[in-house]
mmCIF file of C-alpha atoms in Angstrom:
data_model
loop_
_atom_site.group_PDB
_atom_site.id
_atom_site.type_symbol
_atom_site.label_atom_id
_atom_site.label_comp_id
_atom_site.label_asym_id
_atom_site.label_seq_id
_atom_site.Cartn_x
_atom_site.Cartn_y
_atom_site.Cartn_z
ATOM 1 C CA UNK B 1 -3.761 19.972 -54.455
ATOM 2 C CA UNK B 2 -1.864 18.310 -57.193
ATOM 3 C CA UNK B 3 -3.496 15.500 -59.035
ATOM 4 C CA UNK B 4 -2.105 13.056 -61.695
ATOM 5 C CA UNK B 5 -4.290 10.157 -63.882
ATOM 6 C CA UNK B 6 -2.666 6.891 -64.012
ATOM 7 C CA UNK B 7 -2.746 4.608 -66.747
ATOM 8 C CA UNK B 8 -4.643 4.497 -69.601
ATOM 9 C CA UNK B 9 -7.187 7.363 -67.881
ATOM 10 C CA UNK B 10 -3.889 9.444 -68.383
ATOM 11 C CA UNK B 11 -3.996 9.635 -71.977
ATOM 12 C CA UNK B 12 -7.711 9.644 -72.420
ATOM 13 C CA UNK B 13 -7.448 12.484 -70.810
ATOM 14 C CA UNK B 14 -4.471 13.912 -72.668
ATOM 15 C CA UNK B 15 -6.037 13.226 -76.353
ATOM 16 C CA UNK B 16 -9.341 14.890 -74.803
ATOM 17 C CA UNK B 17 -7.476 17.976 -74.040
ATOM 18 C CA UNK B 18 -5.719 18.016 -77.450
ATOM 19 C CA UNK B 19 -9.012 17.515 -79.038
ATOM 20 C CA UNK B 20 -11.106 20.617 -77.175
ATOM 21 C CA UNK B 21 -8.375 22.749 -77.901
ATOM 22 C CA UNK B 22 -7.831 22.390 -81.596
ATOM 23 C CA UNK B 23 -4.760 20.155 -81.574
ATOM 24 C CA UNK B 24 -3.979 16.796 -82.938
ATOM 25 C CA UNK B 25 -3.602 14.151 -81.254
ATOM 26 C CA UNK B 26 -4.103 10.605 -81.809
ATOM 27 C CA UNK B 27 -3.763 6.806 -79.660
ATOM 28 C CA UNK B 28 -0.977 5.946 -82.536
ATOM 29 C CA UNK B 29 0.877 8.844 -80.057
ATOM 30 C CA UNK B 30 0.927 6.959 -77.100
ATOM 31 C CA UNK B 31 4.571 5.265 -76.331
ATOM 32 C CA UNK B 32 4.238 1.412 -76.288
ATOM 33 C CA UNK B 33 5.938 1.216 -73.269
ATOM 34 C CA UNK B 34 3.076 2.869 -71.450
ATOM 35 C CA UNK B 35 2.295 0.890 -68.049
ATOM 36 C CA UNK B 36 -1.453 -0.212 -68.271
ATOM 37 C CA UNK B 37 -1.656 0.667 -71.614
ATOM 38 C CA UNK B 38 -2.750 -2.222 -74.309
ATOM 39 C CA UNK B 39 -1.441 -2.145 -77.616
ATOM 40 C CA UNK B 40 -4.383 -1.021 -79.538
ATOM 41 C CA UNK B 41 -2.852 1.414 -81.281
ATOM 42 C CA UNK B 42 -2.662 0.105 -84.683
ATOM 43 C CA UNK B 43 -6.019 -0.984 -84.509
ATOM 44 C CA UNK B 44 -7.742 2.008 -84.444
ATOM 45 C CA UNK B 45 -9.345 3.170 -87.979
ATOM 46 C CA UNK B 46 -7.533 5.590 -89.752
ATOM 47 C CA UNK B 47 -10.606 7.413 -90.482
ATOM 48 C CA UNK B 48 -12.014 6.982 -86.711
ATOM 49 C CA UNK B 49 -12.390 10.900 -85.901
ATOM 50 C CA UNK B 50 -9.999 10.990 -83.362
ATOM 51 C CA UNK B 51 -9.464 14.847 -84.094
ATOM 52 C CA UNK B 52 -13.120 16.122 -83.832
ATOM 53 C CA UNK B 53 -14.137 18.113 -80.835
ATOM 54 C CA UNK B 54 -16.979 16.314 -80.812
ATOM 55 C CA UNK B 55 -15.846 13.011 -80.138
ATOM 56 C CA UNK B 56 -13.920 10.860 -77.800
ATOM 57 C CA UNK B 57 -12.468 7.190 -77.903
ATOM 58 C CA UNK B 58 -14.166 4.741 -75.578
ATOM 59 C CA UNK B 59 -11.533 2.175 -74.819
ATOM 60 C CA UNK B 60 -14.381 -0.829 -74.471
ATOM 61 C CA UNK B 61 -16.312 0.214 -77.754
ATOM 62 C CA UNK B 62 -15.272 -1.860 -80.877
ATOM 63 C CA UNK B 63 -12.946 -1.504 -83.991
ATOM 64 C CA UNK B 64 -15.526 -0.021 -86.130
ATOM 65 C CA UNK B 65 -15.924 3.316 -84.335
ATOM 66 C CA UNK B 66 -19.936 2.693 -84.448
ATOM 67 C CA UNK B 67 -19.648 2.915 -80.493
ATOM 68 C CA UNK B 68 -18.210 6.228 -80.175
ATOM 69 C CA UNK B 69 -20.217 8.445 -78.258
ATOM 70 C CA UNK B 70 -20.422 11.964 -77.477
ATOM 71 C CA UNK B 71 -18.001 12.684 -74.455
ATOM 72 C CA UNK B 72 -21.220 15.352 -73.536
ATOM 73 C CA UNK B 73 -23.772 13.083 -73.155
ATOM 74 C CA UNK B 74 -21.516 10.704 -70.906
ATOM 75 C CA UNK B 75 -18.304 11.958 -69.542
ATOM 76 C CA UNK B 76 -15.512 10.048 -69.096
ATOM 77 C CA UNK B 77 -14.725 8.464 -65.892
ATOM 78 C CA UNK B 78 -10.873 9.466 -64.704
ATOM 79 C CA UNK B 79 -8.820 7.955 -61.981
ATOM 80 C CA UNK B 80 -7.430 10.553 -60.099
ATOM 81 C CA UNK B 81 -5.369 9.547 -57.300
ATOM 82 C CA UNK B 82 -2.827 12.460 -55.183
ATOM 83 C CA UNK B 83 0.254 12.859 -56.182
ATOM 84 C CA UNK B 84 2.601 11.288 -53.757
ATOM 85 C CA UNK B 85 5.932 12.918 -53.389
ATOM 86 C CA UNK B 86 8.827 9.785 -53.868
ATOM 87 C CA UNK B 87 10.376 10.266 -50.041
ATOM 88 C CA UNK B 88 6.882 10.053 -48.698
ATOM 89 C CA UNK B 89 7.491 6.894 -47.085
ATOM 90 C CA UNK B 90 4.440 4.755 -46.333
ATOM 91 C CA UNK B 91 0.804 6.439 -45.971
ATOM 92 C CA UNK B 92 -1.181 5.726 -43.501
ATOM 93 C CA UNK B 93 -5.004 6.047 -42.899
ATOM 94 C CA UNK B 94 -6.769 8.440 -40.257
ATOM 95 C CA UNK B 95 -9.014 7.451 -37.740
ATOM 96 C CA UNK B 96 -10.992 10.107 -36.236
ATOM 97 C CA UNK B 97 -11.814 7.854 -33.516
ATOM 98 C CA UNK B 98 -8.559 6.157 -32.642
ATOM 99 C CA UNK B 99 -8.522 3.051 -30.091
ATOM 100 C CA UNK B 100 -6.345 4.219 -26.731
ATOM 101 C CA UNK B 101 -4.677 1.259 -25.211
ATOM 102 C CA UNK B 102 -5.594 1.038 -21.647
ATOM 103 C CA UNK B 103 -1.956 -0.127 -20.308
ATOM 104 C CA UNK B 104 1.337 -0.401 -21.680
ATOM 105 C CA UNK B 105 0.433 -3.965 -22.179
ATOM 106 C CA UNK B 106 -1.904 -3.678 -24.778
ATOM 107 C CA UNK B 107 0.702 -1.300 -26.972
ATOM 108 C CA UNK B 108 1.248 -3.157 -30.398
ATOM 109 C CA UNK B 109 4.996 -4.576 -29.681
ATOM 110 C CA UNK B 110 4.965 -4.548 -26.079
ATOM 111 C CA UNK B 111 5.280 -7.072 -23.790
ATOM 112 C CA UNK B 112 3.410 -8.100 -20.178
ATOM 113 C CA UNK B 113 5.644 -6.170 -17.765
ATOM 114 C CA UNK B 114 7.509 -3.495 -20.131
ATOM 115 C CA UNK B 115 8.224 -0.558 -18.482
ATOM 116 C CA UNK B 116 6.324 2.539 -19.221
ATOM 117 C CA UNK B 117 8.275 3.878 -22.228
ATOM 118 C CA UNK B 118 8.959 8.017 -22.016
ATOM 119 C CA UNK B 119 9.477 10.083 -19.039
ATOM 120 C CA UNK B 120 5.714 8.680 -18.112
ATOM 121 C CA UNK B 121 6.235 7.277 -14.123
ATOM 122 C CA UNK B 122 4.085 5.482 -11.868
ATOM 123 C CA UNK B 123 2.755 7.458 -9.241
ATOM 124 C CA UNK B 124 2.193 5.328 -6.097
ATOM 125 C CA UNK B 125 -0.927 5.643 -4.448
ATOM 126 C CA UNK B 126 -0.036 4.639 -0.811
ATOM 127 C CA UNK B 127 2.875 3.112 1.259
ATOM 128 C CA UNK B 128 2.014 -0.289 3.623
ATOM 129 C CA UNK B 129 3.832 -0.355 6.694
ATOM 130 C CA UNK B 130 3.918 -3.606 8.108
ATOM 131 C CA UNK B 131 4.705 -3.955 12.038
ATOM 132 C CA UNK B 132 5.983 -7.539 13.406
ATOM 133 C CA UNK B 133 5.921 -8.721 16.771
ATOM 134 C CA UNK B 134 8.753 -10.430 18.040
ATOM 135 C CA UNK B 135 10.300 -11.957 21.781
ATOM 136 C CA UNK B 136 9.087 -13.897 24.284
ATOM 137 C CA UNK B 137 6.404 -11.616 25.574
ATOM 138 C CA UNK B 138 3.263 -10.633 24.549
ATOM 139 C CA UNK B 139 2.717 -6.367 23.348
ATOM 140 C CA UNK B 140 0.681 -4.493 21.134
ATOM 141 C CA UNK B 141 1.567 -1.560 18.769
ATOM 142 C CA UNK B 142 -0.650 1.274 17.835
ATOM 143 C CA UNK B 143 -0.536 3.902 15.081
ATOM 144 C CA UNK B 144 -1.358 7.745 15.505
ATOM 145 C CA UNK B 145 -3.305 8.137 12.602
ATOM 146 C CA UNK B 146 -5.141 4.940 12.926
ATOM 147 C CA UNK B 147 -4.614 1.638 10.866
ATOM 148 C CA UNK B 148 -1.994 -0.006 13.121
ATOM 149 C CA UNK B 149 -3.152 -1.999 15.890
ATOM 150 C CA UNK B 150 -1.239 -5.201 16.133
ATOM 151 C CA UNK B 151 -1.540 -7.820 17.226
ATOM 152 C CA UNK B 152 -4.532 -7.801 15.614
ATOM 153 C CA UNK B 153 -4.137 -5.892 12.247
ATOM 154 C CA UNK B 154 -0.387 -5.370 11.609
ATOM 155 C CA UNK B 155 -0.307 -3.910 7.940
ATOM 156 C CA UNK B 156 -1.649 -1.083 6.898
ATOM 157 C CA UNK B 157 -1.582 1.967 3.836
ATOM 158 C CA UNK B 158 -0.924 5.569 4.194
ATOM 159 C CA UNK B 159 -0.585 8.656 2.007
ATOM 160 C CA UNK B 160 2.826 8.754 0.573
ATOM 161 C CA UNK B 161 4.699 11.073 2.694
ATOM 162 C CA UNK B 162 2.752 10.463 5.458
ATOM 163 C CA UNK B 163 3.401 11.161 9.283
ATOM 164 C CA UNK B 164 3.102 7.606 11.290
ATOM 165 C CA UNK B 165 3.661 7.295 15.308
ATOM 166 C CA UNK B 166 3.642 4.351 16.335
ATOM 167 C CA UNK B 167 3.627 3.126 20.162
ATOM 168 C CA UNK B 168 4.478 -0.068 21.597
ATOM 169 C CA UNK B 169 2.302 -1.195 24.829
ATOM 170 C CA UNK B 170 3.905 -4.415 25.912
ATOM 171 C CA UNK B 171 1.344 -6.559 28.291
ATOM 172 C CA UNK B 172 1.452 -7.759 31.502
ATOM 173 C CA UNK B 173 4.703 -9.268 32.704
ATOM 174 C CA UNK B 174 6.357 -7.754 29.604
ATOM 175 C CA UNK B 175 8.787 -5.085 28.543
ATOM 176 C CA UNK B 176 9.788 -3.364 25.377
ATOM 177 C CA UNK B 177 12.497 -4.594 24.398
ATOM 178 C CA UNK B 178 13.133 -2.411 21.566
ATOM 179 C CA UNK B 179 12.702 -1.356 17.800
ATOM 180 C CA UNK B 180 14.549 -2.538 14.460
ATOM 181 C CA UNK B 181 13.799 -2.341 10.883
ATOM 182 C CA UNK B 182 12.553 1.674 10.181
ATOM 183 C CA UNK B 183 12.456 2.018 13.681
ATOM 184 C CA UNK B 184 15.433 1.862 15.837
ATOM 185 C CA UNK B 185 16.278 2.456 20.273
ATOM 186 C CA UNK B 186 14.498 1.390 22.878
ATOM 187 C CA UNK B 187 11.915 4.209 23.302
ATOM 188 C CA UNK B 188 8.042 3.045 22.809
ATOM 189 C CA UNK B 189 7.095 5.536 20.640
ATOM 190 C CA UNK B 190 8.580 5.750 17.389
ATOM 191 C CA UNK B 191 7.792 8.708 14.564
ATOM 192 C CA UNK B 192 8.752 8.040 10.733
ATOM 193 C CA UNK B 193 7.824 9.327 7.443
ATOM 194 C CA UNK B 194 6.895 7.141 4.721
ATOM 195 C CA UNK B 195 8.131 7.719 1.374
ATOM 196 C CA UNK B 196 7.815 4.143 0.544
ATOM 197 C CA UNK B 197 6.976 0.588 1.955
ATOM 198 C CA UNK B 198 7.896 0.130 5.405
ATOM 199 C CA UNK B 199 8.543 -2.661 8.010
ATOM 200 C CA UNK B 200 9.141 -2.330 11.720
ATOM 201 C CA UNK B 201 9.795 -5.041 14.105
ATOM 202 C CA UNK B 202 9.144 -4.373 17.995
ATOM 203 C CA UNK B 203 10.489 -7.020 20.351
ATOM 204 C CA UNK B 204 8.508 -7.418 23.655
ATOM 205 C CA UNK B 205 10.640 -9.983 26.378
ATOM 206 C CA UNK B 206 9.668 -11.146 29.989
ATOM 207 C CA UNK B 207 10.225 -8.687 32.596
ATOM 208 C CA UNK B 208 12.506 -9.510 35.310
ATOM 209 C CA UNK B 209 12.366 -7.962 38.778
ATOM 210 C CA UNK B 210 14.579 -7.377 41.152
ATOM 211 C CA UNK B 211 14.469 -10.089 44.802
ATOM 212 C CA UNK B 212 16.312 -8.341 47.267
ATOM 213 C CA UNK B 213 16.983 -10.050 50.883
ATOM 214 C CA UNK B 214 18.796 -8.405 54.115
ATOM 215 C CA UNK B 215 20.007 -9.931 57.315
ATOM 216 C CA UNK B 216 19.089 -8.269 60.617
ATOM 217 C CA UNK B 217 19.557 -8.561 64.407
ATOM 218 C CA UNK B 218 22.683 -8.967 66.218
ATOM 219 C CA UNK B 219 22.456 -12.513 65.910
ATOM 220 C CA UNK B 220 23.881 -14.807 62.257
ATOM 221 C CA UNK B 221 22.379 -16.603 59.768
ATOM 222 C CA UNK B 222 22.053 -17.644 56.331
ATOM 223 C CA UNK B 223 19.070 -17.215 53.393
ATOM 224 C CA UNK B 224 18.970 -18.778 50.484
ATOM 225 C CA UNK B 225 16.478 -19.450 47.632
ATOM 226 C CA UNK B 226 14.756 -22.252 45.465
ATOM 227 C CA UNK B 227 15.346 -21.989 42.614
ATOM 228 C CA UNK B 228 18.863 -21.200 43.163
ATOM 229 C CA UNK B 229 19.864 -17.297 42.905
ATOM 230 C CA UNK B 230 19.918 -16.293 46.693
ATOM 231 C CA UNK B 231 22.699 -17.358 48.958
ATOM 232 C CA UNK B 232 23.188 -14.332 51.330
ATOM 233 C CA UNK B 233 25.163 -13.582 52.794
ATOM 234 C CA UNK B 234 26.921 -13.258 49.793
ATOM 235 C CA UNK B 235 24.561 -13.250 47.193
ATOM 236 C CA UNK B 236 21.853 -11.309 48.663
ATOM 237 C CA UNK B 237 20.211 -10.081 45.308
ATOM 238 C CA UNK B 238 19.189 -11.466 41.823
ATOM 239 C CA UNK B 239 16.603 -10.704 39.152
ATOM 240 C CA UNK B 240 13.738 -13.471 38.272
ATOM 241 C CA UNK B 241 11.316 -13.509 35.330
ATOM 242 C CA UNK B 242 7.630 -11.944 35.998
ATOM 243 C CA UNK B 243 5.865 -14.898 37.546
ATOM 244 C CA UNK B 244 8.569 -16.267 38.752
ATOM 245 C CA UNK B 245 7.828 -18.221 42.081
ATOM 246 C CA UNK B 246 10.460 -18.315 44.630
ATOM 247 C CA UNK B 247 11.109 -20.025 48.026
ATOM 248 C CA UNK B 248 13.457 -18.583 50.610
ATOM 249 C CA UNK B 249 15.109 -20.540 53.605
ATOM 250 C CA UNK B 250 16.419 -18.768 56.593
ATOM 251 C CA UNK B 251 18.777 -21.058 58.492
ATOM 252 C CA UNK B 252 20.544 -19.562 61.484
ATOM 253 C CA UNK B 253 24.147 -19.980 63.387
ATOM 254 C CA UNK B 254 25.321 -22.215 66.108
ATOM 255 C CA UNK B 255 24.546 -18.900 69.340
ATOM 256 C CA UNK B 256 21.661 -17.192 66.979
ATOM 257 C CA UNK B 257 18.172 -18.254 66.349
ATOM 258 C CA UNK B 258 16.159 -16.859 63.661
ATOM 259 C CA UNK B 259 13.605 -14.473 64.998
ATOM 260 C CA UNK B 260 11.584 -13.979 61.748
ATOM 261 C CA UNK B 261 10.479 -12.143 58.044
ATOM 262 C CA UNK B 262 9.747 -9.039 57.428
ATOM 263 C CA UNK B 263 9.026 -6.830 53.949
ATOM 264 C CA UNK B 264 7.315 -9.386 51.477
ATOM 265 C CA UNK B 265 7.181 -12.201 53.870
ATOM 266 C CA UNK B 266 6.290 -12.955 57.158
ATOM 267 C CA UNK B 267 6.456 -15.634 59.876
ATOM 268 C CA UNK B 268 8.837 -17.615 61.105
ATOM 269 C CA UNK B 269 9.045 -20.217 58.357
ATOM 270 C CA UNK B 270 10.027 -20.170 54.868
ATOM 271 C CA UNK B 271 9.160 -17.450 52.586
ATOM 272 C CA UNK B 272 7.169 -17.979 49.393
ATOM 273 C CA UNK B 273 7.125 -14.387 47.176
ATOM 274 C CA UNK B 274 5.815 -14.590 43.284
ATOM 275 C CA UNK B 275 7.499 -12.258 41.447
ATOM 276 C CA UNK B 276 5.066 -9.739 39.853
ATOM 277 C CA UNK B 277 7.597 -6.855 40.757
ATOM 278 C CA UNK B 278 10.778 -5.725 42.817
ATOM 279 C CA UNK B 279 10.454 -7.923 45.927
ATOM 280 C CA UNK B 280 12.700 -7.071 49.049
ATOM 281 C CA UNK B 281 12.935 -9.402 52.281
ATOM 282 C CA UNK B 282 14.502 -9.579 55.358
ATOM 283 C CA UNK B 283 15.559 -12.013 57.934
ATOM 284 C CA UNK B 284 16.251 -11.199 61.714
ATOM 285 C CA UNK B 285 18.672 -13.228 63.843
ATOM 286 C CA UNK B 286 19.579 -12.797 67.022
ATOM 287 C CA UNK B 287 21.745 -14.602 69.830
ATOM 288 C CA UNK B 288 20.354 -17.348 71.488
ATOM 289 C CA UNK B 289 19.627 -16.406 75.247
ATOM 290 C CA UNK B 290 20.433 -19.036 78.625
ATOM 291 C CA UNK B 291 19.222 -18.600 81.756
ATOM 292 C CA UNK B 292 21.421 -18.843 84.259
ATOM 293 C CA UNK B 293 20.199 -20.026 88.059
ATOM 294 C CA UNK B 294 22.908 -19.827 91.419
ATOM 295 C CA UNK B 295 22.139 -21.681 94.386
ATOM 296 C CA UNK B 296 23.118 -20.766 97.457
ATOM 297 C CA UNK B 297 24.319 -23.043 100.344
ATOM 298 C CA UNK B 298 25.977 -23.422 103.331
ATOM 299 C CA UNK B 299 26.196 -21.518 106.204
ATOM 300 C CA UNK B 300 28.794 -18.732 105.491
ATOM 301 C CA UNK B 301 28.107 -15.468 103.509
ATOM 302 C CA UNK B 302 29.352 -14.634 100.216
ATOM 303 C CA UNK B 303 28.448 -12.861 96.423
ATOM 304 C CA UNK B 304 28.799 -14.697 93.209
#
């Protein structure tokens, strides 16, 4: 390791050496320009026994050289410091036991929110998928492996790269209307990988069946509904929401009487069908009948 003394230690030192090895050398030597250095140099006694072996200058003893001691009996005391090289650049200290910052965050310089500097990345833990319900009906959707089941919980996390079926059950008087969002068609099950957040909307509307009405029997007539969709013939078929409560009215020609219901209704008067699914009627009419009564009279012969 190289060492060097800096000021006044340096010569000390210097006149020390010259001194244990037979040389001369004296304070009066030392250029007045020296940093740290006091200009004493003139005061020093011209008899002071600067060139002895056995004796050494004490920079805090007095003119008189009565306080020179024997550099033996009390060495002196030299500042050594490393030698720096000039293009060092600034030292710093080590800590064996260094603080690690626990985020980014607490990095001297950094700012809340700076990204993570390096090729260091965030590694996400898990993706949500979020389901919404949408429409006018009421459905559920499930998840295959569990953690969907909405409408009661409708968000949920998965493994990253995880395999997610999901399966919409619409409810009673409802259909699936379809999927949007990571989902798409009209299919109720739906399979998607997640790489990454996810939202999927499933629509659920009101059913609608089919009414259906026929006219039978030799006879005419009309049907028609309340509310309005059925005016047969003509319009002998529609579609109604689930629930849907209808009233049909059979009305026949002038020569045809209505002779009655048959499929969802019954009876002679008017029909009354909820719909809770396809629904077909029909309505019989037949030609009215007279009786016809010939009277004989006279007293000739004859066929009528």
């Amino acid at each position: 390791m190289s060492m060097r003394l800096t000021g006044v230690a340096f010569w000390l030192a210097l006149g020390l050496v010259a001194s244990c090895g037979g040389g001369e050398r004296r304070l009066s030597d030392v250029p007045a320009d020296t940093p740290d250095v006091e200009a004493v140099a003139d005061d020093v006694p011209s008899d002071s026994p600067t060139d002895s072996p056995d004796s050494a200058f004490d920079p805090g003893a007095s003119d008189s050289g009565d306080d020179l001691q024997d550099p033996a009996s009390e060495p002196a005391a030299f500042d050594l410091v490393e030698e720096v090289p000039e293009d060092a650049g600034v030292l710093e200290t080590f800590d064996p036991n260094p603080e690690v910052p626990e985020s980014v965050d607490d990095v001297e310089g950094s700012e809340p929110g700076d990204d993570v500097p390096g090729d260091v990345a965030e590694v996400p833990l898990g993706a949500a998928l979020s389901v919404v319900l949408s429409g006018a009906a009421r459905g559920l959707v499930t998840s295959l492996p569990s953690g969907i089941d909405c409408g009661s919980s409708c968000v949920s996390t998965f493994p990253v790269g995880a395999q997610v079926e999901l399966e919409a059950l619409p409810g009673e008087g409802a259909t699936f209307g379809g999927w949007s969002g990571a989902c798409t068609g009209v299919e109720t099950r739906c399979d998607l990988t997640l790489l990454e957040d996810a939202r999927v909307d499933a629509r659920f509307d009101v059913a609608m069946h089919s009414l259906t009405v026929d006219l039978s029997g030799s006879g005419a007539g009309r049907v028609t509904s309340l509310p309005a969709a059925i005016d047969c013939p003509g319009a002998c078929g529609t579609f109604l929401a689930h629930g849907t409560m209808v009233t049909l009215t059979a009305v026949a020609d002038v020569g045809s009487t209505f002779v009655g219901w048959s499929g969802a209704c019954s009876g002679t008067g008017t029909c009354q069908v909820s719909m809770s699914a396809a629904t077909s009627v029909t309505a019989t009419f037949t030609p009215l009948a007279f009786t016809v009564t010939v009277s004989r009279a006279g007293t000739g012969s004859g066929t009528v």
